[in-house]
Coordinates of C-alpha atoms and ligand atoms in Angstrom, one line a residue:
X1 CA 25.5 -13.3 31.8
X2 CA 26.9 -10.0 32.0
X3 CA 29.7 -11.0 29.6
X4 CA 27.4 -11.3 26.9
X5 CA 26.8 -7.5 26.6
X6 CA 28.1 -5.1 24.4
X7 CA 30.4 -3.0 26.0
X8 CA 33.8 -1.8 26.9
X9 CA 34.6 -4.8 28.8
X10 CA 33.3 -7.4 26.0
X11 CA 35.4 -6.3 23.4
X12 CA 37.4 -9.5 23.0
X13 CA 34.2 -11.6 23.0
X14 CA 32.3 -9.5 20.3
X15 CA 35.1 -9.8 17.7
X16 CA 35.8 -13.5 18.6
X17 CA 32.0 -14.6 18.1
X18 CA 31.6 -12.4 15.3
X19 CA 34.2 -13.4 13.5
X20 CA 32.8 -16.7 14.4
X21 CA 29.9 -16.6 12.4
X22 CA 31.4 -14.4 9.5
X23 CA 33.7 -17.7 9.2
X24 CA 30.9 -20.0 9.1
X25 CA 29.0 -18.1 6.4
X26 CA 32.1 -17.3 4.1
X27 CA 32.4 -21.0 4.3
X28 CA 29.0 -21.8 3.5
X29 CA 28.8 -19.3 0.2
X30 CA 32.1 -20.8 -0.6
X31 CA 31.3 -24.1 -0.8
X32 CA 27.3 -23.7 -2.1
X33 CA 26.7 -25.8 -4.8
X34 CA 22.6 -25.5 -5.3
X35 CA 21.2 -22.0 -4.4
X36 CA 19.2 -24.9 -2.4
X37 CA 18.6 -28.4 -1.0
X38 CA 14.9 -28.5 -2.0
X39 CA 14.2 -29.4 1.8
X40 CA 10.5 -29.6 2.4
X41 CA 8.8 -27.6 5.4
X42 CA 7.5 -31.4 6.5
X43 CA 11.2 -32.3 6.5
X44 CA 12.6 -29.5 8.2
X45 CA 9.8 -28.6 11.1
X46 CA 10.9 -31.1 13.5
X47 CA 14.6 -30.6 13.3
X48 CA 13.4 -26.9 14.2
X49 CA 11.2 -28.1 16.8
X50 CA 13.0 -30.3 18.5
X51 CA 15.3 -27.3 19.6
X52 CA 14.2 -26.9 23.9
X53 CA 14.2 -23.0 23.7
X54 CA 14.6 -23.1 27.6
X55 CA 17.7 -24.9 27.4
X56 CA 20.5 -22.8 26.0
X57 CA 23.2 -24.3 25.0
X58 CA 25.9 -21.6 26.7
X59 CA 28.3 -21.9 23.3
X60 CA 28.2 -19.8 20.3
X61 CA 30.4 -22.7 18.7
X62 CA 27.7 -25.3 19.3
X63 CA 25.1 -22.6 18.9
X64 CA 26.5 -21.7 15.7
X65 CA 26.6 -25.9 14.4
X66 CA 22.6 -26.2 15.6
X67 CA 22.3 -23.4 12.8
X68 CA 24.2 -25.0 10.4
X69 CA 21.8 -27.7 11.1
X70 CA 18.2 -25.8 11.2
X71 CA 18.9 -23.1 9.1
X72 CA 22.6 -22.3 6.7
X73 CA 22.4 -25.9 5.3
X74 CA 19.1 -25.5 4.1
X75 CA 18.6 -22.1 3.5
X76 CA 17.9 -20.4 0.0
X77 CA 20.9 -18.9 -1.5
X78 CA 20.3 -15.6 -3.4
X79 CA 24.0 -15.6 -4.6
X80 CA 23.9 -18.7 -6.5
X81 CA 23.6 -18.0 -10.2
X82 CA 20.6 -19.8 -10.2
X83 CA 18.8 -18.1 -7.7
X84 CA 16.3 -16.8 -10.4
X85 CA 13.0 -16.6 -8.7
X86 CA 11.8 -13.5 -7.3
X87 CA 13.0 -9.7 -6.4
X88 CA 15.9 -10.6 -4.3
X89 CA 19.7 -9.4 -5.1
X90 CA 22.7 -10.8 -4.3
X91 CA 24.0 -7.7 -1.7
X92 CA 27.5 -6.1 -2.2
X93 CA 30.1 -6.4 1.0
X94 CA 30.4 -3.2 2.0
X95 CA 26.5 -3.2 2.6
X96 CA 27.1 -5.9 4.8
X97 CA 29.7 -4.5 6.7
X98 CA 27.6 -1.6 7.0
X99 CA 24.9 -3.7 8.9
X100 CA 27.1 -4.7 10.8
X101 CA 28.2 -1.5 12.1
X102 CA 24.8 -0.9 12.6
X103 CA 23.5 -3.2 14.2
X104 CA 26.2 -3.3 16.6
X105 CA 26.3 0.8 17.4
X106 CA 21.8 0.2 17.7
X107 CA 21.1 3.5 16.7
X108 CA 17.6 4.2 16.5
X109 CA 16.6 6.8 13.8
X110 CA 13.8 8.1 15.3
X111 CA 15.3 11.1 16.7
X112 CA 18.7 13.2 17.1
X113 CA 19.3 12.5 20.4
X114 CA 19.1 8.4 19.5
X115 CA 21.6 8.9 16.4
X116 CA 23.0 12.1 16.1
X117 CA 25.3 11.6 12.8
X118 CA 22.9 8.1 11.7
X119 CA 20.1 10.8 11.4
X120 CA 22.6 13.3 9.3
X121 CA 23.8 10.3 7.4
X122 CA 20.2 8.9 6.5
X123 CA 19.5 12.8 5.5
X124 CA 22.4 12.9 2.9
X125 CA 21.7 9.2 1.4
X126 CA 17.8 10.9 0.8
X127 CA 19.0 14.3 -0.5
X128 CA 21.3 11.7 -3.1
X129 CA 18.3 9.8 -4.1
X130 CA 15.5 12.9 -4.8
X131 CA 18.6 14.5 -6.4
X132 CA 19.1 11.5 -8.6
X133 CA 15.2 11.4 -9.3
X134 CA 15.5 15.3 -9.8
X135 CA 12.4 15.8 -7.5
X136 CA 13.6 19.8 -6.9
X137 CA 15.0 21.6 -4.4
X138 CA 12.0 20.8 -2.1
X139 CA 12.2 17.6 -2.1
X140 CA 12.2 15.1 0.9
X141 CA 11.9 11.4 2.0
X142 CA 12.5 9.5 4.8
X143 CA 13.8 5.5 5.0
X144 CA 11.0 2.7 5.3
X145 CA 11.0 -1.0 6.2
X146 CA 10.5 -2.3 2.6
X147 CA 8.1 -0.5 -0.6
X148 CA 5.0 -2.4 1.0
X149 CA 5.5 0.6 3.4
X150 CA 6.8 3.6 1.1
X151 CA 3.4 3.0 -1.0
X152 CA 1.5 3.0 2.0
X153 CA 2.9 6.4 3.3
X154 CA 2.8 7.8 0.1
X155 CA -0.8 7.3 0.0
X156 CA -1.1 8.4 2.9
X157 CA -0.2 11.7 2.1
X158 CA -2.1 11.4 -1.0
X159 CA -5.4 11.3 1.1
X160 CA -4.5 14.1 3.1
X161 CA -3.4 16.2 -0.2
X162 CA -6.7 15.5 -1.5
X163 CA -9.2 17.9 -2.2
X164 CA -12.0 15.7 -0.2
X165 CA -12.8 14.4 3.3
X166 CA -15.1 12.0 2.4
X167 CA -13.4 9.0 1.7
X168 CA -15.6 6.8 -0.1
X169 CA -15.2 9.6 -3.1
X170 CA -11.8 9.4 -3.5
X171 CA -10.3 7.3 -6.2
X172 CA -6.5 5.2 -6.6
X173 CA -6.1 4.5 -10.2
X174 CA -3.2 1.8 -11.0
X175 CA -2.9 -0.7 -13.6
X176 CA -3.9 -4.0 -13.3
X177 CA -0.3 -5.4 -12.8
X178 CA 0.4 -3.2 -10.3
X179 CA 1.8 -4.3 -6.8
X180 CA -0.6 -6.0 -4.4
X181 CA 0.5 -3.1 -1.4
X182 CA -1.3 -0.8 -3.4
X183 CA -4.6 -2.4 -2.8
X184 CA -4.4 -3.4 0.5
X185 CA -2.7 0.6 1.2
X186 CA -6.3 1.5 0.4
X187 CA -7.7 -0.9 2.9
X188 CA -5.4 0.2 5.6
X189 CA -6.5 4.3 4.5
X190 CA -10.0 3.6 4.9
X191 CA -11.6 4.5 1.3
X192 CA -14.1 1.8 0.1
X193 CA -14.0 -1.5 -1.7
X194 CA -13.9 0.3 -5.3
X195 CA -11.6 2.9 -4.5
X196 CA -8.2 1.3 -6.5
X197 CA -9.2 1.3 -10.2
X198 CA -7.8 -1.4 -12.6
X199 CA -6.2 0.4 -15.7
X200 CA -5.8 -2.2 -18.2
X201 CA -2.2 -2.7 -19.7
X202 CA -1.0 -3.2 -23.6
X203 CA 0.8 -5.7 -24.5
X204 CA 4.4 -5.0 -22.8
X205 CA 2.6 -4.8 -19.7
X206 CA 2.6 -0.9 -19.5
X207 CA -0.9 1.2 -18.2
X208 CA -2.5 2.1 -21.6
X209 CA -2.9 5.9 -20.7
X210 CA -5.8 6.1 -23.1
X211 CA -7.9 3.6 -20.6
X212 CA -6.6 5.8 -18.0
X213 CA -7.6 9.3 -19.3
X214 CA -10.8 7.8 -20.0
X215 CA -11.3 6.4 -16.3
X216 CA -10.3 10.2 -15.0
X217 CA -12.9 11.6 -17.1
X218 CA -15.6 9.4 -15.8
X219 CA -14.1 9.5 -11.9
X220 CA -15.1 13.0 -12.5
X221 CA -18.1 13.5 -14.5
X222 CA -19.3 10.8 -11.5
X223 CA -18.1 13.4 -8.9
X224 CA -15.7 11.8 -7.7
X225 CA -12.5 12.7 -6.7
X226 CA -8.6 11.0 -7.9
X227 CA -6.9 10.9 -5.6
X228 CA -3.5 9.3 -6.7
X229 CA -2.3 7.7 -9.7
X230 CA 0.4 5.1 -9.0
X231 CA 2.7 4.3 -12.1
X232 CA 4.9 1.2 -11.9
X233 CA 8.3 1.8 -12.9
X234 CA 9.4 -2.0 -12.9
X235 CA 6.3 -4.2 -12.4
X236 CA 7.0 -7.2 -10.3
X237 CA 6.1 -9.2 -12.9
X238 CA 7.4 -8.1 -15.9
X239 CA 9.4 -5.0 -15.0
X240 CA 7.3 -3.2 -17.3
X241 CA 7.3 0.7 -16.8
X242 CA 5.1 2.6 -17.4
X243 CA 4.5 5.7 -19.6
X244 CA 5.6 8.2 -17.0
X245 CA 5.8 12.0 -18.9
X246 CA 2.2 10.9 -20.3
X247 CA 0.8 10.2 -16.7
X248 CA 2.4 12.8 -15.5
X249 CA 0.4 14.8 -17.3
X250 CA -2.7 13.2 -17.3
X251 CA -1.9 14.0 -13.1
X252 CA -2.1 17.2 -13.5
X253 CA -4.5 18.0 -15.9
X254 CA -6.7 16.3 -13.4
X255 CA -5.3 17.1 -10.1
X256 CA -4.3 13.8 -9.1
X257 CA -1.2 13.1 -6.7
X258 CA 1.2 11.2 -9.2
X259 CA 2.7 8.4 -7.2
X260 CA 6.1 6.2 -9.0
X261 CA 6.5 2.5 -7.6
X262 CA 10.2 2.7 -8.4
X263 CA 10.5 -0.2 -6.2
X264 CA 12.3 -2.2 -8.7
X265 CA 13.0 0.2 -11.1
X266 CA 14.7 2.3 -8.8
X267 CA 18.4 0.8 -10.1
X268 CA 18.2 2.5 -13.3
X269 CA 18.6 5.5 -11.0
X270 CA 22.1 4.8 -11.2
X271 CA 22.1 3.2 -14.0
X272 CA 25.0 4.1 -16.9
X273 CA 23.0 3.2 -20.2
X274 CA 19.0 2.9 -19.1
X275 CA 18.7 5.9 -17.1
X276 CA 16.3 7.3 -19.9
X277 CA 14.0 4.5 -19.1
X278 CA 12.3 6.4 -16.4
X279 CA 12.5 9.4 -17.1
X280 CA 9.7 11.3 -15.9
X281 CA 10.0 10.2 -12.9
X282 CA 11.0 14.0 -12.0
X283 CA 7.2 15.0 -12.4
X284 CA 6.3 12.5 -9.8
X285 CA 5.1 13.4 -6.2
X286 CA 6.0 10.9 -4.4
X287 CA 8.4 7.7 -5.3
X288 CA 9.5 4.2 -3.9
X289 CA 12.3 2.9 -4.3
X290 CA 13.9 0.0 -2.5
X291 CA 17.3 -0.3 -2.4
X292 CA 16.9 -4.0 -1.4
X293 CA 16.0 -4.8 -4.8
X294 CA 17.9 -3.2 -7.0
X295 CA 20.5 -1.4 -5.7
X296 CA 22.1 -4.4 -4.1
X297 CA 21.1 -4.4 -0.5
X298 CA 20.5 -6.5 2.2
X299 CA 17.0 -6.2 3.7
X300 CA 15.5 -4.1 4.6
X301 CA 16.6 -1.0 2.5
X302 CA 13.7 1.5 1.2
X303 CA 12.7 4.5 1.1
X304 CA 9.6 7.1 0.5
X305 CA 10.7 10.2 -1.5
X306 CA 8.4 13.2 -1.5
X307 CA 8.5 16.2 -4.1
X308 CA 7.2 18.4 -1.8
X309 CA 8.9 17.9 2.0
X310 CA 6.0 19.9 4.1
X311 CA 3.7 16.8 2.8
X312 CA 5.4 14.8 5.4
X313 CA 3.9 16.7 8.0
X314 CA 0.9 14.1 7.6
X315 CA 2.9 11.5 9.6
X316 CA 3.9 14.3 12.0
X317 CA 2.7 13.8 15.8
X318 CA 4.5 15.2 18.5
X319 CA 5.0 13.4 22.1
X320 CA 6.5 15.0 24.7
X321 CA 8.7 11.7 25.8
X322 CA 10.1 12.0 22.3
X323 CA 9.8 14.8 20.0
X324 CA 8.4 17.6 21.9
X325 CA 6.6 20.3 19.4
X326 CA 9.6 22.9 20.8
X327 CA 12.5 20.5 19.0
X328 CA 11.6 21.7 15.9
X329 CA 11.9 25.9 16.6
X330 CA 15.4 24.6 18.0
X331 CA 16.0 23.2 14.7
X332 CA 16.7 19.6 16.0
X333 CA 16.1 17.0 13.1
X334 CA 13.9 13.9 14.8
X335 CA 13.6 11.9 11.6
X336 CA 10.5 10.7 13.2
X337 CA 8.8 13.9 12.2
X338 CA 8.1 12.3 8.8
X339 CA 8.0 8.4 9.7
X340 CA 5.5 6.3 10.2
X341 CA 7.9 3.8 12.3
X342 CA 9.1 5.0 15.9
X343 CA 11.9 3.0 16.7
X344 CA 13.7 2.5 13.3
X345 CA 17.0 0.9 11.9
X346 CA 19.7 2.8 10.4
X347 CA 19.3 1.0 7.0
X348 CA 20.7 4.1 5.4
X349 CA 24.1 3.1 6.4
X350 CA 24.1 0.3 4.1
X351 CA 23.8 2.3 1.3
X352 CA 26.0 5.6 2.4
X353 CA 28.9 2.6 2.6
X354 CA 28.3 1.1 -0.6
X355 CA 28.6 4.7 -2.0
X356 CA 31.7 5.3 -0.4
X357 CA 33.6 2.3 -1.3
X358 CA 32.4 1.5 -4.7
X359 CA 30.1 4.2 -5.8
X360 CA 26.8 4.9 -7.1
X361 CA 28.5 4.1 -10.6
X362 CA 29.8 0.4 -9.4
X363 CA 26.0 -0.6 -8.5
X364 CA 25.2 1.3 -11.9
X365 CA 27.2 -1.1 -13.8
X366 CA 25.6 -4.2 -12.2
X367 CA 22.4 -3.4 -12.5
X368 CA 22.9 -2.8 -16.1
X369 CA 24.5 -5.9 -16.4
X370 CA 21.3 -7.6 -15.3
X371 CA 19.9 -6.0 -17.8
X372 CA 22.1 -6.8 -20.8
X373 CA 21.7 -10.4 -19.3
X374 CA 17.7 -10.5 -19.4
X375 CA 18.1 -8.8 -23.4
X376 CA 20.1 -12.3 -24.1
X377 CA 17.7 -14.0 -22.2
X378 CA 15.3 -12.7 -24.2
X379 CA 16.9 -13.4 -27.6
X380 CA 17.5 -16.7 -26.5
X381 CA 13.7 -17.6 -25.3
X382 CA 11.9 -16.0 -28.5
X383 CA 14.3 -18.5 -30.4
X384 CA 13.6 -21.5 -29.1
X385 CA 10.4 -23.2 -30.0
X386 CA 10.3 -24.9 -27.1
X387 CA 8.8 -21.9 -25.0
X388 CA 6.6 -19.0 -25.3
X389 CA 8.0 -15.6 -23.9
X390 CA 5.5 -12.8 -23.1
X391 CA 7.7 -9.3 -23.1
X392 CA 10.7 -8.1 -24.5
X393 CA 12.1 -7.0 -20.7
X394 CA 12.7 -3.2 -19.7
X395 CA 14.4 -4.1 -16.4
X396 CA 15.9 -7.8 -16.0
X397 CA 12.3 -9.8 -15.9
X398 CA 11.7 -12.8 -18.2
X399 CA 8.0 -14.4 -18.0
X400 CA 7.5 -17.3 -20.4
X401 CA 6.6 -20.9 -20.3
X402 CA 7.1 -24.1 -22.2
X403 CA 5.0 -25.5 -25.2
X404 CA 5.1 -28.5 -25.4
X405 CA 5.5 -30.0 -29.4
X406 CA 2.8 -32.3 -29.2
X407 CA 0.0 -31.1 -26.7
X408 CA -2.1 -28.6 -27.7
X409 CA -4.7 -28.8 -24.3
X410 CA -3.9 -25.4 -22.6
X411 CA -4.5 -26.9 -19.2
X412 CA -2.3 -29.5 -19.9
X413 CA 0.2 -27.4 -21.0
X414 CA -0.5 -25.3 -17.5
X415 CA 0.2 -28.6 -15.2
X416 CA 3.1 -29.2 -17.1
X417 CA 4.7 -25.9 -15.9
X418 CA 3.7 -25.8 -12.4
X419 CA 5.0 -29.9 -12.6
X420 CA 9.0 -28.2 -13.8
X421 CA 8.4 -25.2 -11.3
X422 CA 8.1 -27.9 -8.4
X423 CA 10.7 -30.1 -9.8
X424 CA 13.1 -27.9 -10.4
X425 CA 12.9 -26.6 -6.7
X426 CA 12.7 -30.0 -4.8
X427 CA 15.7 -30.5 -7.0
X428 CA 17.3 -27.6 -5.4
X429 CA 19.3 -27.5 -8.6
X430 CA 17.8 -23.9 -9.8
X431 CA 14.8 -21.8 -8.6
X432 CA 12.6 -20.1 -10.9
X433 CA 9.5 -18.1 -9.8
X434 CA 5.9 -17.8 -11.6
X435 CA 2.7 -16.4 -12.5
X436 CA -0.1 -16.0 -14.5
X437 CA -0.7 -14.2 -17.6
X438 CA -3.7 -13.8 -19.2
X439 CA -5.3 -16.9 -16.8
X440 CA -2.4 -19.4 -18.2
X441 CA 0.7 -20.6 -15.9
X442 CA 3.6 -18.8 -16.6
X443 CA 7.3 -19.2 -15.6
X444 CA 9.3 -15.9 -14.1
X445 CA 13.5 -15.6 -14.3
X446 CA 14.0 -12.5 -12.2
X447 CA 17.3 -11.8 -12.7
X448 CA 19.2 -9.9 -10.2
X449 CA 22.9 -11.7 -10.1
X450 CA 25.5 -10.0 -12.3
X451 CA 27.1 -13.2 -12.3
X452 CA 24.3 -15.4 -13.9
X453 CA 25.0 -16.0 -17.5
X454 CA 23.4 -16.9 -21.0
X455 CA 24.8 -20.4 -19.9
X456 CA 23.1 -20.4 -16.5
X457 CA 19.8 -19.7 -19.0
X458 CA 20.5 -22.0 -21.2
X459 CA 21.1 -24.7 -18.6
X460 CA 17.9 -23.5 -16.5
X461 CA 15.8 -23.8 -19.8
X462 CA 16.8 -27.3 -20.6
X463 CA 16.2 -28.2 -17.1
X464 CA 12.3 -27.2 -17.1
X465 CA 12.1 -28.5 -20.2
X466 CA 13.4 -32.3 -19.3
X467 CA 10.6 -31.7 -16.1
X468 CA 7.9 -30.7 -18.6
X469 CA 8.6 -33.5 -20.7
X470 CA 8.7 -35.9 -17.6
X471 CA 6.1 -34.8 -16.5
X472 CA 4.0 -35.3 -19.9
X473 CA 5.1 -38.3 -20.6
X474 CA 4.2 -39.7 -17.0
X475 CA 0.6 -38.0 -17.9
X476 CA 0.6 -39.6 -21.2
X477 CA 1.2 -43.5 -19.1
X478 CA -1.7 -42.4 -17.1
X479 CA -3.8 -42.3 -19.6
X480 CA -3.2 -45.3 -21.3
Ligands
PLP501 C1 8.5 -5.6 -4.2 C2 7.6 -4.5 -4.6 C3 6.9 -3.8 -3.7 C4 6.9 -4.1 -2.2 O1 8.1 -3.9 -1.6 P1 8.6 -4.7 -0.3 O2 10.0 -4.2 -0.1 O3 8.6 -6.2 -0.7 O4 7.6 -4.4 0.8 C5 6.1 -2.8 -4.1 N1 6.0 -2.5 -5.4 C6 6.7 -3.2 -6.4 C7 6.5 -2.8 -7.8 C8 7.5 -4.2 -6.0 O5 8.1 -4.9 -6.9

């Protein structure tokens, strides 16, 4: 069994079954045809199942063909042009060779003496990002397992930063398309059921900041305390953003921590035409961003940026097995100092290699690509009376949904897009995400593949259109 270890003696076998598996998957991406089979979980459960865990099969060939079998056949492809579903990018190569490396080296980033350089490395690829956000010279951040985490650490630090012990006073104001993790950030911090308050948004989806000044005013004429504002740059949704410089300075008028869910907006940081989009992000005090999102990544690839770097000291514990209190006279960096995670991958790596080989620029370019794509999109939806589309897009979000000529029953009209949403999948031939606006069933394009075109659309479009119809017209022989 010993020749299954990493080591000095192993070398041979590590690149051999490596390469292995590297070969199957270039294969499999090569030859992909659907980004999937529209396999059903009834379907594939027993194949998975059937698999005796206590009998090993001793061969990473036949190892490797069980996997073609229970997972790469069947598996949902983000690289497909029509992958168009939810937050998930196609990732750049040397990201992946960067995982890699880092999964086979292990470090662990929680201190020096498990990393040495990882911990320098992860250090630099923060110091990038704040500078890039133009937090200030104080500025901090450490890497997180996804922005379900960043926003929960950020708030974390909010409730320490605030100006109250008493919990059920404080107050998280965020708008009511905000990301789920804020909600259940304030669950996991202890403040009551009514501490996140719902700011209503206009009609691109943004926080209306005057609903928001007014909700500050009553938070404290009720004696209550704000504790955070959390602006979305990039809804999940919609990729709305919202009005940062104004929030900003509704923030500190009232003394509230400003928190900036960059998590998918985060691209434009590198972004060579849209960087303007979020500016005032510099005002914030503490960001999100995850690179898995926008920047190209594999996952996971976040982090939690902090204007203010001795606000970390709220996730600071010292152990003695660990990160003895002395470490830090004898100027030792343990990264743990500011995480919330112990052990911890060196996701940083990812991104420090995608720098180095193609440059903050190169992801720049296909994020704004994107973009430009979802702008046609766009153009293309509001011209076609065959759909409704709700927002002109700020990132590379498109949320619509078809209207059917002849039915005018807005529950019919609901069914008929869940019916092209199911259809569409089981068809494996595209996959499109969705969601509601204003209580109706809407249909979601998130598009994250540069190479996705206005022909991809198009073809997409006329695809849940044929479904809608199919299904209508089944609905209409029903009836009958
Ligand atoms: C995706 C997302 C998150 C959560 O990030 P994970 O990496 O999935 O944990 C938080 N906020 C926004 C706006 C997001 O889009």
């Amino acid at each position: 069994m010993r020749s299954h270890l990493l080591n000095d003696t192993t070398a041979e076998h590590y690149r051999r079954s490596v390469t292995e598996g590297v070969e199957r998957v270039a294969a499999k991406l090569a030859t992909t045809t659907r980004p999937f089979t529209g396999v059903t979980a009834d379907a594939l459960a027993p194949r998975i199942d059937a698999i005796d865990l206590d009998r090993p099969l001793h061969d990473t060939a036949a190892a490797l063909d069980e996997l073609e079998d229970v997972y790469l056949r069947d598996a949902v492809y983000f690289h497909h042009p029509r992958y168009l579903a939810h937050l998930n990018c196609p990732v750049v190569i040397p990201a992946v060779l960067g995982e890699a490396v880092l999964s086979a080296v292990n470090s662990s980033l929680d201190t020096w003496d498990q990393s040495a350089g990882g911990t320098l490395i992860e250090r630099r690829i923060i110091d990038w990002t704040t500078g890039r956000i133009g937090l200030g010279p104080a500025a901090d951040g450490v890497f997180t397992s996804g922005g379900t985490q960043s926003n929960l650490q950020a708030l974390l630090l909010a409730r320490e930063e605030a100006k109250t012990d008493d919990l059920a006073r404080l107050r998280v104001f965020a708008s009511e398309v905000s990301h789920f993790s804020v909600q259940k950030s304030a669950k996991l911090l202890g403040l009551g059921p009514d501490a996140v308050v719902s700011i209503p948004v206009d009609h691109d989806k943004r926080l209306r900041t005057a609903a928001l000044a007014r909700e500050l005013e009553r938070c404290a004429e009720a004696g209550l305390v704000p504790m955070a504002v959390v602006a979305t740059a990039g809804t999940t949704d919609f990729g709305s953003i919202d009005p940062l410089p104004e929030i900003a300075g509704l923030c500190e008028r009232y003394g509230a921590w400003m928190h900036v869910d960059a998590a998918y907006g985060c691209g434009l940081l590198a972004s060579l035409k849209y960087r303007d989009r979020i500016d005032g992000i510099e005002r914030a005090d503490s960001v999100t961003v995850d690179y898995h999102k926008s920047f190209f990544q594999p996952v996971s690839s976040s982090a939690v940026l902090v204007r203010d770097a001795a606000t970390l000291r709220h996730a600071t514990y010292h152990a003695e097995y660990l990160n003895p209190r002395r470490m830090v006279t004898e100027r030792i960096p343990n990264q743990v100092d500011k995480s919330l995670q112990t052990t911890r991958r060196f996701d940083a790596l990812k991104l420090w290699m995608t720098l180095r080989v193609m440059g903050a620029d190169g992801i720049g370019e296909l994020f704004d690509e994107v973009c430009d794509l979802a702008s046609e999109g766009w153009k293309l939806l509001a011209a076609d009376p065959r759909f409704d589309v709700v927002v002109e897009p700020s990132l590379s979000t498109l949320v619509f949904r078809h209207i059917p000529a002849a039915v005018t029953d807005p529950a019919e009209i609901d069914r008929a897009n869940l019916y092209a949403r199911k259809a569409l999948f089981a068809s494996g031939d595209a996959v499109v995400a969705g969601t509601k606006v204003a209580g109706r069933h809407y249909l979601k394009f998130t598009l994250l593949n540069p190479e996705t075109t206005t022909a991809d659309i198009s073809a997409v479009l006329d695809l849940i259109a044929g479904h809608a119809e199919q299904y209508l017209g089944e609905s209409l022989d029903r009836a009958c």
